[in-house]
Coordinates of C-alpha atoms and ligand atoms in Angstrom, one line a residue:
X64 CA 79.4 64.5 117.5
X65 CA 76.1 65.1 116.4
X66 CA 76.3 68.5 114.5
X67 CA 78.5 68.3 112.1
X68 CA 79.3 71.3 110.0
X69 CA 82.4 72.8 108.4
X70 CA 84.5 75.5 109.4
X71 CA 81.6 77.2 110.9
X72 CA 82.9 80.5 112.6
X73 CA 81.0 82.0 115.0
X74 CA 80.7 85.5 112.8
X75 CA 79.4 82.8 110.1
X76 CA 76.6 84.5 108.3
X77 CA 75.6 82.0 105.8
X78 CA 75.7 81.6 102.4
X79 CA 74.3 84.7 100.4
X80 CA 77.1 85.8 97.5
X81 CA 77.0 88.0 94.5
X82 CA 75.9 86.0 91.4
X83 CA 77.7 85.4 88.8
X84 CA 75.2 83.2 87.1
X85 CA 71.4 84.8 85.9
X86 CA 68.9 84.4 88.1
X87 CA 65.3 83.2 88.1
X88 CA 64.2 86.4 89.5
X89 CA 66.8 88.9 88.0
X90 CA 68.5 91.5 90.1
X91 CA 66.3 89.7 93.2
X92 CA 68.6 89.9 96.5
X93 CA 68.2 87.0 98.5
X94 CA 66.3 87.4 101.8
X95 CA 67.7 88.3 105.2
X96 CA 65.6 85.4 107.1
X97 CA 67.2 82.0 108.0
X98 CA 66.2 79.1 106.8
X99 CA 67.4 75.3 107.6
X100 CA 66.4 72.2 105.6
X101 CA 66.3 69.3 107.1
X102 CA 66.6 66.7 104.2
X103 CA 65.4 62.6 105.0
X104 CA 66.5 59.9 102.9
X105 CA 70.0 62.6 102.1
X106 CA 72.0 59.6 100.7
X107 CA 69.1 58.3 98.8
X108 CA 68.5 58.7 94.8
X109 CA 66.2 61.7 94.9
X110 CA 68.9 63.7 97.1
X111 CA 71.4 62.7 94.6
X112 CA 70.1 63.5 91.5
X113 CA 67.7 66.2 91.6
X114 CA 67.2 68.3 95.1
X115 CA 70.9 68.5 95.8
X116 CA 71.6 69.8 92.1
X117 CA 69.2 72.3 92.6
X118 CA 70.3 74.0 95.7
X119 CA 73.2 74.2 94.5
X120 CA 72.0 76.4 91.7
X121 CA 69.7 78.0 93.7
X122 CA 73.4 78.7 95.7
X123 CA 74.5 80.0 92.1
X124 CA 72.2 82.1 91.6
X125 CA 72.3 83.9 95.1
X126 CA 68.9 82.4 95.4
X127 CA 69.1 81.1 98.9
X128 CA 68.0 82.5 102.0
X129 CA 70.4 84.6 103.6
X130 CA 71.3 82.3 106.2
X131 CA 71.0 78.8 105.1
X132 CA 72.1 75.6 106.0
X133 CA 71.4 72.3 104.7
X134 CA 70.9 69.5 107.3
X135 CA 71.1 65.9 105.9
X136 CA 69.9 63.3 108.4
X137 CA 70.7 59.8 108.5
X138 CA 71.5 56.8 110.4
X139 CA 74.7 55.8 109.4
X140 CA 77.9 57.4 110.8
X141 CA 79.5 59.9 108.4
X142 CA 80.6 63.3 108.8
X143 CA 79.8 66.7 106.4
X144 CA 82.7 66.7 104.8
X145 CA 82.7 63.3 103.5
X146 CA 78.8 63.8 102.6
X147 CA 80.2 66.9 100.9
X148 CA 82.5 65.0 98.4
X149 CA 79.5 62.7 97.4
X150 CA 77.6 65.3 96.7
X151 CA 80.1 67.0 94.4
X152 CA 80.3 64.0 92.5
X153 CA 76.4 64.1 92.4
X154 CA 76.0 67.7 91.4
X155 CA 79.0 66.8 88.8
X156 CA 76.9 63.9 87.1
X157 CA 73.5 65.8 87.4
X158 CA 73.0 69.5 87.4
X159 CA 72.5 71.3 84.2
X160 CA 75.4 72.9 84.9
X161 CA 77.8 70.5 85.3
X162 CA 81.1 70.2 87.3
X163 CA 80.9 73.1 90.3
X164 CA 83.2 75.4 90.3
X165 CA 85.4 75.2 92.9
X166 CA 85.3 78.7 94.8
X167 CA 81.6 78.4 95.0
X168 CA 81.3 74.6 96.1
X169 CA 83.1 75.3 99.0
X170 CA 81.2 78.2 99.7
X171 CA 77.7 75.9 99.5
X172 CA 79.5 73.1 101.4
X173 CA 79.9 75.4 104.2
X174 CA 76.1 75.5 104.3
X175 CA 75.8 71.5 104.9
X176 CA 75.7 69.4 108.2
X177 CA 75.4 65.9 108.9
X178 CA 73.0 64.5 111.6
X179 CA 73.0 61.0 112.8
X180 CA 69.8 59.9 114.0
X181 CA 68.0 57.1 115.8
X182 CA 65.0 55.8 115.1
X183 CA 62.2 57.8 113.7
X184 CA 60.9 58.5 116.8
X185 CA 60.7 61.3 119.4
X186 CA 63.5 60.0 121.0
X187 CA 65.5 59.2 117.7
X188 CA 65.2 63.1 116.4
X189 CA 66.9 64.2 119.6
X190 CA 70.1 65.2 117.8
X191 CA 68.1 66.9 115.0
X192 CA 66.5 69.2 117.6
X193 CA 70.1 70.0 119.5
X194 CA 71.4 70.5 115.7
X195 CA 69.0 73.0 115.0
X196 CA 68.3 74.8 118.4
X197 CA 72.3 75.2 118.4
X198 CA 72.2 76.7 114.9
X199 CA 69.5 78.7 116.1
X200 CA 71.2 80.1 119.0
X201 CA 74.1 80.9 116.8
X202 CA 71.6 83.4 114.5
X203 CA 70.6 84.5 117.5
X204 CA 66.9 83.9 115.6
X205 CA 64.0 81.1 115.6
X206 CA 64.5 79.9 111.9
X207 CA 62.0 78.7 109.3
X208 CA 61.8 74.7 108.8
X209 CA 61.6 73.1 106.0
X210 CA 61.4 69.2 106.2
X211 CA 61.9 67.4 103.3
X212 CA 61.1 64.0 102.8
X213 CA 62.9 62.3 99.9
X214 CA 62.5 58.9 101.4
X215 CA 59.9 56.1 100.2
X216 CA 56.2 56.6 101.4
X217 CA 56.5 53.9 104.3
X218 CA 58.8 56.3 106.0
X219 CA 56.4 59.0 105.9
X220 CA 53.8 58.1 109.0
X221 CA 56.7 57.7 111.1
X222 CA 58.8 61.0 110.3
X223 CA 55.6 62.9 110.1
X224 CA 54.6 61.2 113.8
X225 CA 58.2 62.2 115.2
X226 CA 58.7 65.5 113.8
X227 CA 55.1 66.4 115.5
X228 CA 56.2 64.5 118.8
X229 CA 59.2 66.0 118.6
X230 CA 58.3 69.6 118.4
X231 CA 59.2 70.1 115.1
X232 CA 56.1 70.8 113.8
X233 CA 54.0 73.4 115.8
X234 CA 55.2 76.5 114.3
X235 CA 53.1 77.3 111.9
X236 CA 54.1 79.5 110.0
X237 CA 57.6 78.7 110.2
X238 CA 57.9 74.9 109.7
X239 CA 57.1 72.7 106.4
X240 CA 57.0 69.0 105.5
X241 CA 57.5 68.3 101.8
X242 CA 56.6 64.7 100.7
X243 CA 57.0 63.2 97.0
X244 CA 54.9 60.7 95.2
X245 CA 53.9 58.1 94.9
X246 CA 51.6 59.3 97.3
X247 CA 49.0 55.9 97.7
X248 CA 48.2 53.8 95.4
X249 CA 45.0 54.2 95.1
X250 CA 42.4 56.2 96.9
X251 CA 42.2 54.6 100.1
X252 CA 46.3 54.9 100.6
X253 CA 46.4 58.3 99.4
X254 CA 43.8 59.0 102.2
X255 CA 45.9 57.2 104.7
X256 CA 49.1 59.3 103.8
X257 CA 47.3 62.7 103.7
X258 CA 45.4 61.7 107.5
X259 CA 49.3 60.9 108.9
X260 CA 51.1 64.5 107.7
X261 CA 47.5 66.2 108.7
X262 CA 48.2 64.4 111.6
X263 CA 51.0 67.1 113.0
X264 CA 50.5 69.3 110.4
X265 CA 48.6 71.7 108.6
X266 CA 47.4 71.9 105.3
X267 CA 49.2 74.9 104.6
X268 CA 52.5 73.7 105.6
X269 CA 52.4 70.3 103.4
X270 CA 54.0 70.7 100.3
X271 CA 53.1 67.7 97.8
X272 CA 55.6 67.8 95.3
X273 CA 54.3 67.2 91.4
X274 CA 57.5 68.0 89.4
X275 CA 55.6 68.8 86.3
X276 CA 54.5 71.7 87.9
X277 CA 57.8 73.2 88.1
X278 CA 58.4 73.3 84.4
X279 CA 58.5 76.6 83.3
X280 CA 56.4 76.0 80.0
X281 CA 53.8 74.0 82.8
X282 CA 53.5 77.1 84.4
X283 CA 53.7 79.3 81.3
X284 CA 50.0 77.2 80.5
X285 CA 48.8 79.7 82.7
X286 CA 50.4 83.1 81.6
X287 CA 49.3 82.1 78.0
X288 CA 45.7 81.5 78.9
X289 CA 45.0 84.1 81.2
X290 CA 48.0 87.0 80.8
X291 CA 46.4 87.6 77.0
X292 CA 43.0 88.8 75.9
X293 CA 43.5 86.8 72.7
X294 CA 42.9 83.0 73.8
X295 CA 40.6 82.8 75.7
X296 CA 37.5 84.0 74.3
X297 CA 38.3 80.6 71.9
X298 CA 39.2 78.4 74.6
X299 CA 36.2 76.4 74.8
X300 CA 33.8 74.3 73.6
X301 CA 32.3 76.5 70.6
X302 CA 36.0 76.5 68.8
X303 CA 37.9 73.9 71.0
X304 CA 36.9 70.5 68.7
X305 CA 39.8 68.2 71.2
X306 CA 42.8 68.4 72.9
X307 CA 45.8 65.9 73.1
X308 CA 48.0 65.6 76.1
X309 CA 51.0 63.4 75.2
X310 CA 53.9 62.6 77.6
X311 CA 56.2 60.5 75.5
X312 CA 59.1 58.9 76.8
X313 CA 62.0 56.6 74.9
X314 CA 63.1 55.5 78.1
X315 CA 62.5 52.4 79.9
X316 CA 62.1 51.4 83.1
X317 CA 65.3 51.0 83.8
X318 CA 66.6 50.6 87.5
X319 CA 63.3 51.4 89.1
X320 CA 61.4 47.7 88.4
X321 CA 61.0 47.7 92.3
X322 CA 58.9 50.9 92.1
X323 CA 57.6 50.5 88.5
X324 CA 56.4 47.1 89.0
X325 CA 54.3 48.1 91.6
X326 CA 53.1 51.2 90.0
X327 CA 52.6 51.2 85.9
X328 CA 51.6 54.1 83.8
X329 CA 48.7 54.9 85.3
X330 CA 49.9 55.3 88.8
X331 CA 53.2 56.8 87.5
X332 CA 52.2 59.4 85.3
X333 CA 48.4 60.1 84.9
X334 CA 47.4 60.4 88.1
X335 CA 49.7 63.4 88.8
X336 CA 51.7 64.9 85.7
X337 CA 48.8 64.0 83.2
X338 CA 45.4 65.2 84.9
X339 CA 47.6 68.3 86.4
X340 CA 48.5 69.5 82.8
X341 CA 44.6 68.7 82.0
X342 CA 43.9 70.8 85.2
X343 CA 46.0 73.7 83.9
X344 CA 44.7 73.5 80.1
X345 CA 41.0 73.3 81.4
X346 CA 40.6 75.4 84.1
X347 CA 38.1 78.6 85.0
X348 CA 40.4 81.8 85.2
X349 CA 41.4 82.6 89.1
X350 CA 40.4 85.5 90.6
X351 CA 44.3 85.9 92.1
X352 CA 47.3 84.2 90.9
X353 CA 47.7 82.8 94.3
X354 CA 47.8 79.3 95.8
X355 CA 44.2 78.4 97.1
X356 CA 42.9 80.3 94.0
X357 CA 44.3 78.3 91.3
X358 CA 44.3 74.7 93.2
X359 CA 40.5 75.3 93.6
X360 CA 40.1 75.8 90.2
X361 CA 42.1 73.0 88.8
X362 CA 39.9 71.1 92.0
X363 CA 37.0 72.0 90.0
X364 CA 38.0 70.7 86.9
X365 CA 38.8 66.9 88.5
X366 CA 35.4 66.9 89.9
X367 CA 33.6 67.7 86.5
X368 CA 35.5 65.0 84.8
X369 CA 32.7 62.5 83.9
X370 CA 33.3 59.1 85.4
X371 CA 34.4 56.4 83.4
X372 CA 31.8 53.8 82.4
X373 CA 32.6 50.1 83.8
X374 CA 30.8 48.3 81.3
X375 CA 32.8 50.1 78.0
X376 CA 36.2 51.1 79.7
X377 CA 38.5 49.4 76.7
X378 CA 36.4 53.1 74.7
X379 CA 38.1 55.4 77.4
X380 CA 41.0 53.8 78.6
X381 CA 43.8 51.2 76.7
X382 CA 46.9 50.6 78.5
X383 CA 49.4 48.5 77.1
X384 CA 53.2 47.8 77.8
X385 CA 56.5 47.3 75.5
X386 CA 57.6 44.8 73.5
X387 CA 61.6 44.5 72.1
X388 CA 62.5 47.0 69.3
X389 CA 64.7 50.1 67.8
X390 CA 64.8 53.3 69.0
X391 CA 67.5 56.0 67.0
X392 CA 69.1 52.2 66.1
X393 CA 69.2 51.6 69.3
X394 CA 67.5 47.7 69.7
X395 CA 65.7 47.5 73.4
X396 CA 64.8 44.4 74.9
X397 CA 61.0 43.9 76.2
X398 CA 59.5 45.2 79.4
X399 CA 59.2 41.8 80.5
X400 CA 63.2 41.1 79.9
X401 CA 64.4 44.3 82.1
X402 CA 66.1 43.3 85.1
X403 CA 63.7 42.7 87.9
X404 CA 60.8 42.9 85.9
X405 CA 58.5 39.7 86.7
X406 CA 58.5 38.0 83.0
X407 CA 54.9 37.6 83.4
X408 CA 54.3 41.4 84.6
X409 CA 50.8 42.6 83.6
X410 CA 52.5 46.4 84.8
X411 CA 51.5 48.9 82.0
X412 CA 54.2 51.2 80.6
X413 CA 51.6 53.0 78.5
X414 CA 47.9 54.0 78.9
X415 CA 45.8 56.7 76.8
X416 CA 42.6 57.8 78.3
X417 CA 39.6 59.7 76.3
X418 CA 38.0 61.8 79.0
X419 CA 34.7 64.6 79.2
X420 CA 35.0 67.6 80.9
X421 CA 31.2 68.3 81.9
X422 CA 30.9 71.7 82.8
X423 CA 29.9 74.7 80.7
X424 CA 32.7 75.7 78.6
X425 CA 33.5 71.6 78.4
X426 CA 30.8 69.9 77.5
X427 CA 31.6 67.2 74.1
X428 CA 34.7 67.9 73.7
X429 CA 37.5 65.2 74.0
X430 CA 40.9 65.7 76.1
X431 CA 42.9 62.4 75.1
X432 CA 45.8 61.8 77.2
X433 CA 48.5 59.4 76.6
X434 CA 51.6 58.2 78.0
X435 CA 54.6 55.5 77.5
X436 CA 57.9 54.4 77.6
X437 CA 59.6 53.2 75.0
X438 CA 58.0 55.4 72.4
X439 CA 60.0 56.7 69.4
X440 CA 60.5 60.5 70.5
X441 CA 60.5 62.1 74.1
X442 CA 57.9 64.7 73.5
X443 CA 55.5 66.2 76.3
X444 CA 53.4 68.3 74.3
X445 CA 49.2 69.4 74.8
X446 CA 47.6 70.0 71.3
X447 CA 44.9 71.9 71.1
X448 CA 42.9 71.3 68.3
X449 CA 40.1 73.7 66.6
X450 CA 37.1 72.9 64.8
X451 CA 36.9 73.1 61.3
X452 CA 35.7 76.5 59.8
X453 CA 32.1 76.2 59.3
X454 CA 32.1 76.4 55.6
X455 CA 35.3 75.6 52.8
X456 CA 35.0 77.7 50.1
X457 CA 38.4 76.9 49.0
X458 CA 38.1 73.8 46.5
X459 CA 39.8 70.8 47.7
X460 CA 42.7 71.0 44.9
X461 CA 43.7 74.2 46.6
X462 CA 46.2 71.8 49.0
X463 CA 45.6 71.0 52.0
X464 CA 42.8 73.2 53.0
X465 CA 41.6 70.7 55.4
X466 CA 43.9 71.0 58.0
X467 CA 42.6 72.3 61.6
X468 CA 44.3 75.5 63.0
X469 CA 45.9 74.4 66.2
X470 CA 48.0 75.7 69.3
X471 CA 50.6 72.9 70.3
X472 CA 52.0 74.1 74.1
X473 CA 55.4 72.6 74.1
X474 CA 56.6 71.6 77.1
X475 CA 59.7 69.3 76.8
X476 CA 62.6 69.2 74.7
X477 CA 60.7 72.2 72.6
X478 CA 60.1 74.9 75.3
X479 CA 57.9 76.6 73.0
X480 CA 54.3 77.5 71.7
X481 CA 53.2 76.9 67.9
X482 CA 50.2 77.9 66.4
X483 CA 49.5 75.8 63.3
X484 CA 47.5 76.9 60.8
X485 CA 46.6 77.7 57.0
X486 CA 48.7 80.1 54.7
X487 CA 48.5 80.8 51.3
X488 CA 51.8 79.6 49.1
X489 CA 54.1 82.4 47.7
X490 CA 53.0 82.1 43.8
X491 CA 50.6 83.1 41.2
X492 CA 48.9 80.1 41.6
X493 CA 46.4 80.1 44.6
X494 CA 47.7 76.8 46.9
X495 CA 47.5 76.4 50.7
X496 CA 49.3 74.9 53.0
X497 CA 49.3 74.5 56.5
X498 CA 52.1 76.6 58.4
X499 CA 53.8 77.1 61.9
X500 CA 54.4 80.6 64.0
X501 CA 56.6 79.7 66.6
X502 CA 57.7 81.1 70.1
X503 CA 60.5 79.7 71.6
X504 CA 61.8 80.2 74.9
X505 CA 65.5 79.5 73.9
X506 CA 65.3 82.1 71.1
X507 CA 63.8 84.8 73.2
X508 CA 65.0 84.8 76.3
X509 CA 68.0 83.4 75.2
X510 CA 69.1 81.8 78.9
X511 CA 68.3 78.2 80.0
X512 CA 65.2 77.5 82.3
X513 CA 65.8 76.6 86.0
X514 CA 65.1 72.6 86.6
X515 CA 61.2 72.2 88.1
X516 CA 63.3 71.4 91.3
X517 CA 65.1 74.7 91.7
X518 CA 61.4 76.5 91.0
X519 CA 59.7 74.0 93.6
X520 CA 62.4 74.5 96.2
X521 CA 62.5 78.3 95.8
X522 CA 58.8 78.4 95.9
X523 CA 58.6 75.9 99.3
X524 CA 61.2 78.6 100.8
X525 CA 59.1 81.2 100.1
X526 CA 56.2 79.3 101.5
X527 CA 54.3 79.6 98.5
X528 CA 52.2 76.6 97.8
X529 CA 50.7 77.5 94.3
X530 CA 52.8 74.7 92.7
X531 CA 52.1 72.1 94.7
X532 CA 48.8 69.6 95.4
X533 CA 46.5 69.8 98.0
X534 CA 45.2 66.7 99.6
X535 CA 41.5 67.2 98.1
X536 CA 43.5 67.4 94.8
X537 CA 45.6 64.2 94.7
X538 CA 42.5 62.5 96.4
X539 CA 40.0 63.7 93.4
X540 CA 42.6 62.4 90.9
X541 CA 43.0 58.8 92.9
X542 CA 39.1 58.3 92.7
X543 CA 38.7 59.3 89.0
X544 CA 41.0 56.9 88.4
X545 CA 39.8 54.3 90.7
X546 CA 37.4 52.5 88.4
X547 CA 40.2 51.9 85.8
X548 CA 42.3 50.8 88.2
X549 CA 39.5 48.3 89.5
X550 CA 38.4 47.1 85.7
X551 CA 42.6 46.9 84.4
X552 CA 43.0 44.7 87.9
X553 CA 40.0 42.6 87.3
X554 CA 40.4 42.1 83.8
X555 CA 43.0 39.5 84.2
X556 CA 45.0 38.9 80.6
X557 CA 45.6 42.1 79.4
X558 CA 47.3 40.7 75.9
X559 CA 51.2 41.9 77.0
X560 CA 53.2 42.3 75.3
X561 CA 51.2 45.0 72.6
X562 CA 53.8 47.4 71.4
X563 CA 57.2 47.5 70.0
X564 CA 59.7 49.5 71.5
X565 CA 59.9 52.0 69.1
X566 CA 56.5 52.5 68.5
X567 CA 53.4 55.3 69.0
X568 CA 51.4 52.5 71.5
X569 CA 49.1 49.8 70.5
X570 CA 46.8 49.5 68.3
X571 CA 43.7 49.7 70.5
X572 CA 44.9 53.2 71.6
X573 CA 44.7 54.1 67.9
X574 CA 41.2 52.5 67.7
X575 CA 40.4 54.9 71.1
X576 CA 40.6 58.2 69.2
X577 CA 39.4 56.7 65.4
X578 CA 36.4 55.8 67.1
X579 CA 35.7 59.6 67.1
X580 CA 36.9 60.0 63.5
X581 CA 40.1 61.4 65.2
X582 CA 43.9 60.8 65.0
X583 CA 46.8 61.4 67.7
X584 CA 48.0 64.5 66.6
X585 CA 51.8 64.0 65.4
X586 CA 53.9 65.9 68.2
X587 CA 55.0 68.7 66.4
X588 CA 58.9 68.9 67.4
X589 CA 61.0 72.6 67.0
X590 CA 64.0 70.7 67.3
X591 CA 66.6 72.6 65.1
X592 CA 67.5 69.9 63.0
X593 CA 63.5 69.7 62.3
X594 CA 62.4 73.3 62.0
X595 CA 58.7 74.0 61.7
Ligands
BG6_829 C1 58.5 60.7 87.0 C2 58.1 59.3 86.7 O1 57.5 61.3 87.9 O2 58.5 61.4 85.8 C3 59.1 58.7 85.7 O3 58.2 58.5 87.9 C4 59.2 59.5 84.5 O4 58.7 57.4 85.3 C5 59.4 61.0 84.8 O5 60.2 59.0 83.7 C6 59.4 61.9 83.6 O6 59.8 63.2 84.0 P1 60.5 64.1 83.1 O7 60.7 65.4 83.8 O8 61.8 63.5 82.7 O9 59.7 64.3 81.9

């Protein structure tokens, strides 16, 4: 059999049901079109832990197309139902809302079918077509596409190839491809990957997934900066002395030496999650909150970043990777003693960059972005730092007078903004001290945030690519990057291992920013047990 659904009738309608959860787009009917997703790799890691989860909220929250069906492809033989158990267990372990409940699982299993496939070729994707021209027929509609491939880059050029020669790919409006990163390893791959998916398909049906973007505090950079008249008249230059991007992890590497090993820091985190919250914290206003708008302007922002200088990179870039040590009392072992990790590996687990924006509103001021695993907090946070006021006519033995005012956009665990500045202390005495005023999502709108992957999914639906990279984009990243890459894999000894688990980073990364005459600004965490 090659379709394999479950109790499909033939008045079957699909999945749409009242829900009883919140949604991201209150009161928001789902949409009378039909939609099937055709997922690659469906037994794979990615599937398991993050895209399945979030359909299944999406499910929850009535958020899927009318009629919807999820197809999971693959080359062993398996039926729906069995594929339907595993992924209970999946959504069990990973959603944010834990077990399913029953009534509604089975509702959402309904919606899955299994398709065992041949080679990834034209030939090979013939039961994929029957599958989906029979569902077709059934809806009594064409349906929109969506192909997702959560499957490691080398299956790419081949799925891409098939799906084209197949078919699969020529409606243009109708069908998508979605691909993950890594995408390349440098420019040159990322080139190749982008030439094979424009290869049978258009630029506006690839959908390059950066999971950062579906935060909900990454995309709230945007309705701060350009939803309220008060920001950015100040966002630049003339009051803008820095800004610090941090993405701090106390994880490892943990199972993924394969990937990591290969990859590092740099690869990992900066060339995607790090220059896209630099994109969004630096960019020109849009004219339209609208996909091409937005992507050119963040496009604009990677092109003005001033290259790095070969002959002084150790001032603008420090990479480094973890040594054994405590986190929470925790003792980790080194990089070098994971499991599959080469005990010579010259893989960095942490880099900080110091980089110059050179446009207009840019010019001189620092963004510093670091990264690493195995630091003491997981924090992602972008501090925005403003100059001091031009003259302190408070005397010194006032307190701390000296403090900067600065906006800290929290973006994980805090889902929040602070602005930090300088009050005067309740007293008769005249003393100030630097103080917080908070927003935080929790507290005002009092419901959880969707996971980036329910956002991203419902956006890909929806065909709406403002979340997502566009080839110039993650090719304009890959070449600013490319003469670090070059120098780090010329410059043979890199001194590993140079920081304790446990740790802010070593010490050159401190030296990067004191250079300046500045600091890493402490992340400033609203954690409840460590109120501002
Ligand atoms: C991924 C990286 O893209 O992002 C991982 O490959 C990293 O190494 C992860 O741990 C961090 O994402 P998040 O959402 O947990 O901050």
């Amino acid at each position: 059999m090659l379709c394999l659904g479950q109790g499909r009738s033939a008045e079957w309608l699909g999945c749409l049901r009242p829900s009883p959860y919140p949604g991201r787009v209150n009161g928001m009917a789902a949409e009378a079109k039909a939609l099937q997703l055709v997922l690659f790799g469906a037994t794979g890691d990615l599937a398991a832990r993050l895209i399945v989860p979030a359909l299944f909220n999406l499910y929850l929250d009535a958020l899927l197309p009318e009629r919807f069906t999820l197809v999971a492809t693959g080359r062993g033989q398996r039926d729906a139902a069995t594929l339907a158990h595993q992924y209970h267990a999946d959504v069990a372990r990973f959603s944010r809302r834990g077990k399913p409940p029953a009534k509604e699982w089975a509702g959402f299993a309904q919606c899955l079918r299994y398709v065992q496939m041949g080679p990834a070729d034209k030939a090979g994707l013939e039961p994929l077509v029957r599958c989906l021209a029979a569902q077709d027929e059934q809806w009594r509609t064409r349906s929109e596409r969506v192909y997702y491939l959560a499957t490691p880059p080398e299956a790419f050029e081949p799925v891409a190839r098939a799906l084209d020669e197949a078919g699969l790919a020529h409606d243009r409006k109708g069908a998508r491809i979605v691909v993950e990163k890594p995408l390349g390893r440098d420019l040159a791959s990322s080139r190749d990957i982008n030439r094979v998916l424009a290869h049978g398909f258009e630029e506006r049906q690839i959908y390059r997934i950066d999971h950062f973007l579906g935060k909900e505090t990454v995309q709230n950079i945007l309705a701060m900066r350009f939803a309220n008249p008060i920001f950015e008249p100040i966002w630049d230059r003339r009051y803008i002395d820095h800004v610090v991007i941090t993405v701090a992890e106390t994880l490892g590497v943990g199972h993924r030496a394969g990937y990591y090993e290969q990859a590092g820091a740099l690869r990992d985190m900066v060339q995607n999650h790090l220059l896209q919250l630099l994109c969004l914290v630096a960019m020109e206003p849009p004219v339209a909150y609208a996909a091409d708008d937005i992507r050119d302007k963040k496009l604009e922002v990677l092109r003005a970043v001033r290259p790095f200088p070969r002959d002084r990179m150790h001032e603008y870039a420090v990479r480094g990777q973890y040594d054994g040590g405590w986190i929470e009392g925790r003792e980790e072992r080194a990089y070098r003693a994971e499991p599959k990790v080469d005990r010579q590996s010259r893989t960095e687990t942490y880099c900080a960059l110091k980089l110059f924006v050179d446009n207009w509103r840019w010019q001189g001021v620092p963004f510093y972005l670091r990264t690493g695993k195995r630091l003491p907090v997981k924090c992602s946070e972008i501090s925005v730092r403003f100059r001091d006021v031009p003259h302190r006519a408070f005397d010194p033995s006032l307190g701390l007078n000296a403090e900067p005012t600065r906006v800290v956009i929290q973006i994980q665990p805090a889902e929040g903004i602070v602005v930090r500045f300088t009050a005067k202390e309740p007293g008769a005495i005249f003393r100030l001290r630097p103080v917080n005023m908070r927003f935080s999502y929790g507290e005002v709108f009092q419901k959880p945030s969707p996971d980036a992957y329910e956002t991203l999914l419902w956006d890909i639906m929806h065909n709406d690519a403002t979340l997502f990279m566009r080839a110039d984009q993650v090719e304009a990243a890959w070449g600013l990057l490319e003469p670090v890459l070059v120098a780090w894999a010329d410059h043979e000894d890199p001194g590993f291992p140079n920081y304790a688990a446990g740790s802010w980073g070593p010490e050159a990364a401190e030296l990067l920013v004191a250079r300046d005459g500045h600091s890493w600004l402490t992340p400033i965490m609203m954690h409840p047990a460590n109120p501002c």
